[in-house]
mmCIF file of N, CA, C and O in Angstrom:
data_model
loop_
_atom_site.group_PDB
_atom_site.id
_atom_site.type_symbol
_atom_site.label_atom_id
_atom_site.label_comp_id
_atom_site.label_asym_id
_atom_site.label_seq_id
_atom_site.Cartn_x
_atom_site.Cartn_y
_atom_site.Cartn_z
ATOM 1 N N GLU A 1 22.337 40.468 -6.732
ATOM 2 C CA GLU A 1 23.269 40.886 -6.164
ATOM 3 C C GLU A 1 24.443 40.507 -7.001
ATOM 4 O O GLU A 1 25.574 41.323 -7.475
ATOM 5 N N GLN A 2 24.626 39.178 -7.310
ATOM 6 C CA GLN A 2 25.878 38.839 -7.850
ATOM 7 C C GLN A 2 26.094 39.330 -9.331
ATOM 8 O O GLN A 2 26.994 39.587 -9.785
ATOM 9 N N VAL A 3 24.911 39.401 -10.201
ATOM 10 C CA VAL A 3 24.910 39.874 -11.348
ATOM 11 C C VAL A 3 25.396 41.352 -11.179
ATOM 12 O O VAL A 3 26.439 41.995 -12.198
ATOM 13 N N GLN A 4 24.777 42.179 -10.464
ATOM 14 C CA GLN A 4 25.325 43.579 -10.022
ATOM 15 C C GLN A 4 26.727 43.752 -9.714
ATOM 16 O O GLN A 4 27.514 44.566 -10.450
ATOM 17 N N ALA A 5 27.148 42.763 -9.079
ATOM 18 C CA ALA A 5 28.530 42.835 -8.641
ATOM 19 C C ALA A 5 29.798 42.617 -9.634
ATOM 20 O O ALA A 5 30.538 42.979 -9.775
ATOM 21 N N ARG A 6 29.087 41.588 -10.785
ATOM 22 C CA ARG A 6 29.941 41.547 -11.791
ATOM 23 C C ARG A 6 29.688 42.489 -12.995
ATOM 24 O O ARG A 6 30.744 42.869 -13.690
ATOM 25 N N VAL A 7 28.584 42.836 -13.099
ATOM 26 C CA VAL A 7 28.336 43.817 -14.383
ATOM 27 C C VAL A 7 28.909 45.107 -14.342
ATOM 28 O O VAL A 7 29.189 45.930 -15.121
ATOM 29 N N LEU A 8 28.595 45.776 -13.045
ATOM 30 C CA LEU A 8 28.918 47.212 -12.736
ATOM 31 C C LEU A 8 30.381 47.302 -12.766
ATOM 32 O O LEU A 8 30.925 48.668 -13.518
ATOM 33 N N PRO A 9 31.143 46.926 -12.081
ATOM 34 C CA PRO A 9 32.584 47.053 -12.647
ATOM 35 C C PRO A 9 33.039 46.942 -13.978
ATOM 36 O O PRO A 9 33.899 47.644 -14.439
ATOM 37 N N ALA A 10 32.370 45.931 -14.695
ATOM 38 C CA ALA A 10 32.957 45.768 -15.983
ATOM 39 C C ALA A 10 32.370 46.856 -16.725
ATOM 40 O O ALA A 10 33.007 47.447 -17.748
ATOM 41 N N LEU A 11 31.069 47.501 -16.431
ATOM 42 C CA LEU A 11 30.778 48.563 -17.179
ATOM 43 C C LEU A 11 31.941 49.885 -17.035
ATOM 44 O O LEU A 11 32.295 50.597 -17.817
ATOM 45 N N THR A 12 32.107 50.009 -15.935
ATOM 46 C CA THR A 12 33.159 51.020 -15.312
ATOM 47 C C THR A 12 34.493 51.001 -16.034
ATOM 48 O O THR A 12 34.874 51.798 -16.683
ATOM 49 N N ASP A 13 34.950 49.718 -16.042
ATOM 50 C CA ASP A 13 36.017 49.563 -16.740
ATOM 51 C C ASP A 13 35.890 49.685 -18.528
ATOM 52 O O ASP A 13 36.920 50.464 -19.045
ATOM 53 N N LEU A 14 34.820 49.265 -18.709
ATOM 54 C CA LEU A 14 34.544 49.639 -20.190
ATOM 55 C C LEU A 14 34.427 50.920 -20.649
ATOM 56 O O LEU A 14 34.960 51.493 -21.663
ATOM 57 N N LEU A 15 33.912 51.744 -20.049
ATOM 58 C CA LEU A 15 33.545 53.359 -20.235
ATOM 59 C C LEU A 15 34.881 53.800 -20.150
ATOM 60 O O LEU A 15 35.368 55.005 -20.649
ATOM 61 N N ALA A 16 35.796 53.422 -19.094
ATOM 62 C CA ALA A 16 37.176 54.166 -18.807
ATOM 63 C C ALA A 16 38.052 53.814 -20.091
ATOM 64 O O ALA A 16 38.792 54.593 -20.558
ATOM 65 N N ALA A 17 37.908 52.613 -20.678
ATOM 66 C CA ALA A 17 38.858 52.125 -21.713
ATOM 67 C C ALA A 17 38.683 52.729 -22.979
ATOM 68 O O ALA A 17 39.130 52.800 -23.882
ATOM 69 N N HIS A 18 37.309 53.132 -23.237
ATOM 70 C CA HIS A 18 36.584 53.678 -24.345
ATOM 71 C C HIS A 18 35.972 55.187 -24.470
ATOM 72 O O HIS A 18 34.813 55.068 -24.570
ATOM 73 N N PRO A 19 36.628 56.314 -23.790
ATOM 74 C CA PRO A 19 36.088 57.330 -23.454
ATOM 75 C C PRO A 19 35.653 58.002 -24.934
ATOM 76 O O PRO A 19 36.672 57.888 -25.930
ATOM 77 N N ASP A 20 34.421 58.581 -25.178
ATOM 78 C CA ASP A 20 34.000 59.168 -26.164
ATOM 79 C C ASP A 20 34.168 58.429 -27.525
ATOM 80 O O ASP A 20 34.152 58.811 -28.355
ATOM 81 N N GLU A 21 33.765 56.914 -27.219
ATOM 82 C CA GLU A 21 33.778 56.057 -28.447
ATOM 83 C C GLU A 21 32.296 55.222 -28.334
ATOM 84 O O GLU A 21 31.675 55.338 -27.272
ATOM 85 N N VAL A 22 32.042 54.777 -29.439
ATOM 86 C CA VAL A 22 30.929 54.071 -29.387
ATOM 87 C C VAL A 22 31.329 52.452 -29.009
ATOM 88 O O VAL A 22 32.026 51.991 -29.726
ATOM 89 N N VAL A 23 30.529 52.111 -28.360
ATOM 90 C CA VAL A 23 30.620 50.633 -27.637
ATOM 91 C C VAL A 23 29.354 49.959 -27.683
ATOM 92 O O VAL A 23 28.262 50.540 -27.470
ATOM 93 N N LEU A 24 29.391 48.806 -28.197
ATOM 94 C CA LEU A 24 28.139 47.865 -28.366
ATOM 95 C C LEU A 24 28.535 46.912 -27.024
ATOM 96 O O LEU A 24 29.402 46.165 -26.819
ATOM 97 N N LEU A 25 27.318 46.571 -26.494
ATOM 98 C CA LEU A 25 27.320 45.771 -25.329
ATOM 99 C C LEU A 25 26.327 44.569 -25.671
ATOM 100 O O LEU A 25 25.211 44.945 -26.186
ATOM 101 N N VAL A 26 26.622 43.530 -25.628
ATOM 102 C CA VAL A 26 25.629 42.233 -25.727
ATOM 103 C C VAL A 26 25.482 41.593 -24.766
ATOM 104 O O VAL A 26 26.400 41.466 -23.710
ATOM 105 N N GLY A 27 24.275 41.138 -24.114
ATOM 106 C CA GLY A 27 24.127 40.446 -22.970
ATOM 107 C C GLY A 27 22.361 40.017 -22.749
ATOM 108 O O GLY A 27 21.826 39.815 -23.734
ATOM 109 N N HIS A 28 22.451 39.502 -21.624
ATOM 110 C CA HIS A 28 21.172 38.594 -21.583
ATOM 111 C C HIS A 28 20.349 39.590 -20.746
ATOM 112 O O HIS A 28 20.735 40.562 -20.065
ATOM 113 N N GLY A 29 19.032 39.527 -20.418
ATOM 114 C CA GLY A 29 17.814 40.195 -20.001
ATOM 115 C C GLY A 29 18.305 41.010 -18.510
ATOM 116 O O GLY A 29 18.291 41.824 -18.233
ATOM 117 N N GLY A 30 18.926 39.833 -17.573
ATOM 118 C CA GLY A 30 18.976 40.119 -16.324
ATOM 119 C C GLY A 30 20.169 41.239 -16.240
ATOM 120 O O GLY A 30 20.014 42.066 -15.447
ATOM 121 N N SER A 31 21.498 40.931 -16.958
ATOM 122 C CA SER A 31 22.208 41.773 -16.660
ATOM 123 C C SER A 31 22.035 43.201 -17.526
ATOM 124 O O SER A 31 22.627 44.327 -17.072
ATOM 125 N N LEU A 32 21.217 43.069 -18.531
ATOM 126 C CA LEU A 32 20.705 44.253 -19.120
ATOM 127 C C LEU A 32 19.739 45.272 -18.225
ATOM 128 O O LEU A 32 20.059 46.421 -18.033
ATOM 129 N N LYS A 33 19.111 44.456 -17.595
ATOM 130 C CA LYS A 33 18.287 45.190 -16.577
ATOM 131 C C LYS A 33 19.092 45.984 -15.505
ATOM 132 O O LYS A 33 18.814 47.212 -15.050
ATOM 133 N N VAL A 34 20.091 45.134 -15.051
ATOM 134 C CA VAL A 34 21.013 45.791 -13.676
ATOM 135 C C VAL A 34 21.598 46.996 -14.593
ATOM 136 O O VAL A 34 21.660 48.138 -13.714
ATOM 137 N N LEU A 35 22.187 46.878 -15.820
ATOM 138 C CA LEU A 35 22.806 48.094 -16.437
ATOM 139 C C LEU A 35 21.751 49.275 -16.315
ATOM 140 O O LEU A 35 22.308 50.371 -16.011
ATOM 141 N N LEU A 36 20.642 49.085 -16.865
ATOM 142 C CA LEU A 36 19.827 50.054 -17.160
ATOM 143 C C LEU A 36 19.421 50.635 -15.960
ATOM 144 O O LEU A 36 19.237 51.978 -15.776
ATOM 145 N N ALA A 37 18.998 49.917 -14.958
ATOM 146 C CA ALA A 37 18.581 50.604 -13.663
ATOM 147 C C ALA A 37 19.695 51.138 -12.963
ATOM 148 O O ALA A 37 19.554 52.256 -12.738
ATOM 149 N N HIS A 38 21.014 50.664 -13.013
ATOM 150 C CA HIS A 38 22.089 51.625 -12.717
ATOM 151 C C HIS A 38 22.345 52.968 -13.258
ATOM 152 O O HIS A 38 22.534 54.148 -12.770
ATOM 153 N N LEU A 39 22.359 52.859 -14.404
ATOM 154 C CA LEU A 39 22.358 54.186 -15.530
ATOM 155 C C LEU A 39 21.317 55.231 -15.208
ATOM 156 O O LEU A 39 21.492 56.349 -15.520
ATOM 157 N N LEU A 40 20.472 54.701 -14.936
ATOM 158 C CA LEU A 40 18.955 55.469 -14.744
ATOM 159 C C LEU A 40 18.953 55.965 -13.300
ATOM 160 O O LEU A 40 18.182 56.782 -13.053
ATOM 161 N N GLY A 41 19.983 55.541 -12.429
ATOM 162 C CA GLY A 41 19.709 55.964 -10.886
ATOM 163 C C GLY A 41 18.633 55.247 -10.214
ATOM 164 O O GLY A 41 18.300 55.755 -9.300
ATOM 165 N N LEU A 42 17.974 54.140 -10.809
ATOM 166 C CA LEU A 42 16.968 53.607 -10.076
ATOM 167 C C LEU A 42 17.368 52.442 -8.911
ATOM 168 O O LEU A 42 18.751 51.934 -9.037
ATOM 169 N N ASP A 43 17.001 52.435 -7.700
ATOM 170 C CA ASP A 43 17.343 51.405 -6.903
ATOM 171 C C ASP A 43 17.119 49.924 -7.135
ATOM 172 O O ASP A 43 16.414 49.784 -8.116
ATOM 173 N N ARG A 44 17.992 49.217 -6.821
ATOM 174 C CA ARG A 44 18.050 47.640 -7.221
ATOM 175 C C ARG A 44 16.746 47.085 -7.151
ATOM 176 O O ARG A 44 16.661 46.261 -7.923
ATOM 177 N N ALA A 45 15.980 47.595 -6.014
ATOM 178 C CA ALA A 45 14.629 46.896 -6.222
ATOM 179 C C ALA A 45 13.759 47.193 -6.955
ATOM 180 O O ALA A 45 12.761 46.385 -7.701
ATOM 181 N N MET A 46 14.184 47.971 -8.157
ATOM 182 C CA MET A 46 13.168 48.115 -9.268
ATOM 183 C C MET A 46 13.795 47.485 -10.563
ATOM 184 O O MET A 46 12.810 47.482 -11.429
ATOM 185 N N VAL A 47 14.678 47.032 -10.327
ATOM 186 C CA VAL A 47 15.094 45.953 -11.690
ATOM 187 C C VAL A 47 14.385 44.838 -12.175
ATOM 188 O O VAL A 47 14.043 44.771 -13.206
ATOM 189 N N PRO A 48 13.240 44.172 -11.275
ATOM 190 C CA PRO A 48 12.407 43.421 -11.827
ATOM 191 C C PRO A 48 11.197 43.982 -12.452
ATOM 192 O O PRO A 48 10.540 43.372 -13.215
ATOM 193 N N ARG A 49 11.118 45.250 -12.253
ATOM 194 C CA ARG A 49 10.055 46.224 -12.972
ATOM 195 C C ARG A 49 10.355 46.403 -14.275
ATOM 196 O O ARG A 49 9.690 47.088 -15.166
ATOM 197 N N LEU A 50 11.629 46.381 -14.640
ATOM 198 C CA LEU A 50 12.203 46.765 -15.950
ATOM 199 C C LEU A 50 11.916 45.594 -17.103
ATOM 200 O O LEU A 50 11.940 44.572 -16.529
ATOM 201 N N SER A 51 11.466 46.071 -18.344
ATOM 202 C CA SER A 51 11.255 45.025 -19.307
ATOM 203 C C SER A 51 12.027 45.135 -20.350
ATOM 204 O O SER A 51 12.290 46.079 -21.109
ATOM 205 N N VAL A 52 12.995 43.818 -20.555
ATOM 206 C CA VAL A 52 13.836 44.178 -21.822
ATOM 207 C C VAL A 52 13.517 42.746 -22.656
ATOM 208 O O VAL A 52 14.151 42.160 -23.227
ATOM 209 N N GLY A 53 12.138 42.365 -22.457
ATOM 210 C CA GLY A 53 11.759 41.108 -22.933
ATOM 211 C C GLY A 53 12.001 41.142 -24.356
ATOM 212 O O GLY A 53 11.921 41.945 -25.046
ATOM 213 N N GLY A 54 12.022 39.620 -25.015
ATOM 214 C CA GLY A 54 12.139 39.592 -26.621
ATOM 215 C C GLY A 54 13.561 39.305 -26.523
ATOM 216 O O GLY A 54 14.598 40.193 -25.870
ATOM 217 N N ASN A 55 14.128 38.547 -27.687
ATOM 218 C CA ASN A 55 15.182 38.544 -28.146
ATOM 219 C C ASN A 55 15.711 39.421 -29.195
ATOM 220 O O ASN A 55 14.949 40.114 -29.770
ATOM 221 N N THR A 56 16.998 39.848 -29.002
ATOM 222 C CA THR A 56 17.615 41.092 -29.981
ATOM 223 C C THR A 56 17.089 42.431 -29.757
ATOM 224 O O THR A 56 17.092 43.148 -30.906
ATOM 225 N N GLY A 57 16.398 42.581 -28.630
ATOM 226 C CA GLY A 57 15.822 44.056 -28.526
ATOM 227 C C GLY A 57 17.191 44.822 -28.535
ATOM 228 O O GLY A 57 18.017 44.506 -27.894
ATOM 229 N N LEU A 58 16.694 46.152 -28.995
ATOM 230 C CA LEU A 58 18.089 47.043 -29.049
ATOM 231 C C LEU A 58 17.774 48.302 -28.136
ATOM 232 O O LEU A 58 16.841 48.793 -28.352
ATOM 233 N N SER A 59 18.344 48.453 -27.040
ATOM 234 C CA SER A 59 18.413 49.571 -26.191
ATOM 235 C C SER A 59 19.634 50.536 -26.493
ATOM 236 O O SER A 59 20.926 50.124 -26.645
ATOM 237 N N ILE A 60 19.680 51.921 -26.396
ATOM 238 C CA ILE A 60 20.619 52.757 -26.617
ATOM 239 C C ILE A 60 20.447 53.727 -25.350
ATOM 240 O O ILE A 60 19.772 54.676 -25.206
ATOM 241 N N VAL A 61 21.959 53.925 -24.802
ATOM 242 C CA VAL A 61 22.210 54.802 -23.833
ATOM 243 C C VAL A 61 23.473 55.640 -24.494
ATOM 244 O O VAL A 61 24.459 55.220 -24.799
ATOM 245 N N GLU A 62 23.443 56.914 -24.235
ATOM 246 C CA GLU A 62 24.349 57.985 -24.790
ATOM 247 C C GLU A 62 24.963 58.596 -23.654
ATOM 248 O O GLU A 62 23.893 58.903 -22.634
ATOM 249 N N PHE A 63 25.970 58.979 -23.488
ATOM 250 C CA PHE A 63 26.520 59.647 -22.355
ATOM 251 C C PHE A 63 27.032 61.069 -22.971
ATOM 252 O O PHE A 63 27.648 61.264 -24.088
ATOM 253 N N HIS A 64 26.281 61.922 -22.169
ATOM 254 C CA HIS A 64 26.889 63.474 -22.379
ATOM 255 C C HIS A 64 27.241 63.992 -21.388
ATOM 256 O O HIS A 64 26.840 64.236 -20.209
ATOM 257 N N HIS A 65 28.726 64.492 -21.244
ATOM 258 C CA HIS A 65 29.468 64.943 -19.995
ATOM 259 C C HIS A 65 29.293 63.941 -19.126
ATOM 260 O O HIS A 65 29.212 64.378 -17.832
ATOM 261 N N GLY A 66 29.532 62.759 -19.336
ATOM 262 C CA GLY A 66 29.264 61.739 -18.429
ATOM 263 C C GLY A 66 28.104 61.346 -17.693
ATOM 264 O O GLY A 66 28.329 60.501 -16.856
ATOM 265 N N GLU A 67 26.882 62.024 -18.356
ATOM 266 C CA GLU A 67 25.819 61.804 -17.741
ATOM 267 C C GLU A 67 25.106 60.694 -18.865
ATOM 268 O O GLU A 67 25.072 60.976 -19.992
ATOM 269 N N PRO A 68 24.552 59.591 -18.478
ATOM 270 C CA PRO A 68 23.571 58.638 -19.257
ATOM 271 C C PRO A 68 22.482 59.262 -19.292
ATOM 272 O O PRO A 68 21.867 59.542 -18.775
ATOM 273 N N ARG A 69 22.070 58.614 -20.950
ATOM 274 C CA ARG A 69 20.722 59.232 -21.205
ATOM 275 C C ARG A 69 20.287 58.020 -22.127
ATOM 276 O O ARG A 69 20.782 57.694 -23.026
ATOM 277 N N LEU A 70 18.998 57.535 -21.658
ATOM 278 C CA LEU A 70 18.426 56.348 -22.416
ATOM 279 C C LEU A 70 17.574 56.901 -23.609
ATOM 280 O O LEU A 70 16.703 57.723 -23.627
ATOM 281 N N VAL A 71 18.184 56.476 -24.685
ATOM 282 C CA VAL A 71 17.720 57.178 -26.212
ATOM 283 C C VAL A 71 16.565 56.165 -26.583
ATOM 284 O O VAL A 71 15.459 56.404 -27.512
ATOM 285 N N LEU A 72 16.785 54.915 -26.485
ATOM 286 C CA LEU A 72 16.030 53.822 -27.045
ATOM 287 C C LEU A 72 15.949 52.545 -26.295
ATOM 288 O O LEU A 72 16.983 52.104 -25.335
ATOM 289 N N LEU A 73 14.798 52.100 -25.988
ATOM 290 C CA LEU A 73 14.630 50.895 -25.108
ATOM 291 C C LEU A 73 13.847 49.423 -25.632
ATOM 292 O O LEU A 73 12.855 49.944 -26.280
ATOM 293 N N ASN A 74 14.640 48.513 -25.865
ATOM 294 C CA ASN A 74 14.192 47.355 -26.308
ATOM 295 C C ASN A 74 13.610 47.446 -27.671
ATOM 296 O O ASN A 74 12.320 46.941 -27.776
ATOM 297 N N ASP A 75 14.033 48.063 -28.720
ATOM 298 C CA ASP A 75 13.500 48.251 -29.902
ATOM 299 C C ASP A 75 13.403 46.993 -30.812
ATOM 300 O O ASP A 75 14.875 46.296 -30.707
ATOM 301 N N GLN A 76 12.293 46.455 -31.259
ATOM 302 C CA GLN A 76 12.391 45.356 -32.090
ATOM 303 C C GLN A 76 12.177 45.349 -33.165
ATOM 304 O O GLN A 76 11.680 44.632 -34.188
ATOM 305 N N SER A 77 12.119 46.626 -33.968
ATOM 306 C CA SER A 77 11.450 47.014 -35.320
ATOM 307 C C SER A 77 12.245 46.153 -36.245
ATOM 308 O O SER A 77 11.741 46.050 -37.447
ATOM 309 N N HIS A 78 13.602 46.114 -36.221
ATOM 310 C CA HIS A 78 14.214 45.218 -37.028
ATOM 311 C C HIS A 78 13.816 43.855 -37.202
ATOM 312 O O HIS A 78 14.157 42.974 -38.310
ATOM 313 N N LEU A 79 12.947 43.129 -36.351
ATOM 314 C CA LEU A 79 12.322 41.907 -36.692
ATOM 315 C C LEU A 79 11.127 42.050 -37.368
ATOM 316 O O LEU A 79 10.729 40.973 -37.830
ATOM 317 N N HIS A 80 10.616 42.919 -37.637
ATOM 318 C CA HIS A 80 9.356 43.145 -38.297
ATOM 319 C C HIS A 80 9.608 43.683 -40.035
ATOM 320 O O HIS A 80 8.703 44.115 -40.490
ATOM 321 N N SER A 81 10.715 43.669 -40.645
ATOM 322 C CA SER A 81 10.982 44.314 -41.849
ATOM 323 C C SER A 81 10.553 43.190 -42.840
ATOM 324 O O SER A 81 10.489 42.038 -42.663
#
């Protein structure tokens, strides 16, 4: 709950400050899982079931007309080049 209380208002502020812009977020697994669950409309109880395991994974969320769409989840293909 503490992570959610910090992360979600920050996301709201970030999106309001940068409408229609590309924004890069860097974070730890716990905060990223909270963000993804929120954006996907999942209940907070589902957060532990999400996996963003491994360092440097890339996830992409695009917003279309204010609605989030998960485009990529935890891609690590850049590690295997």
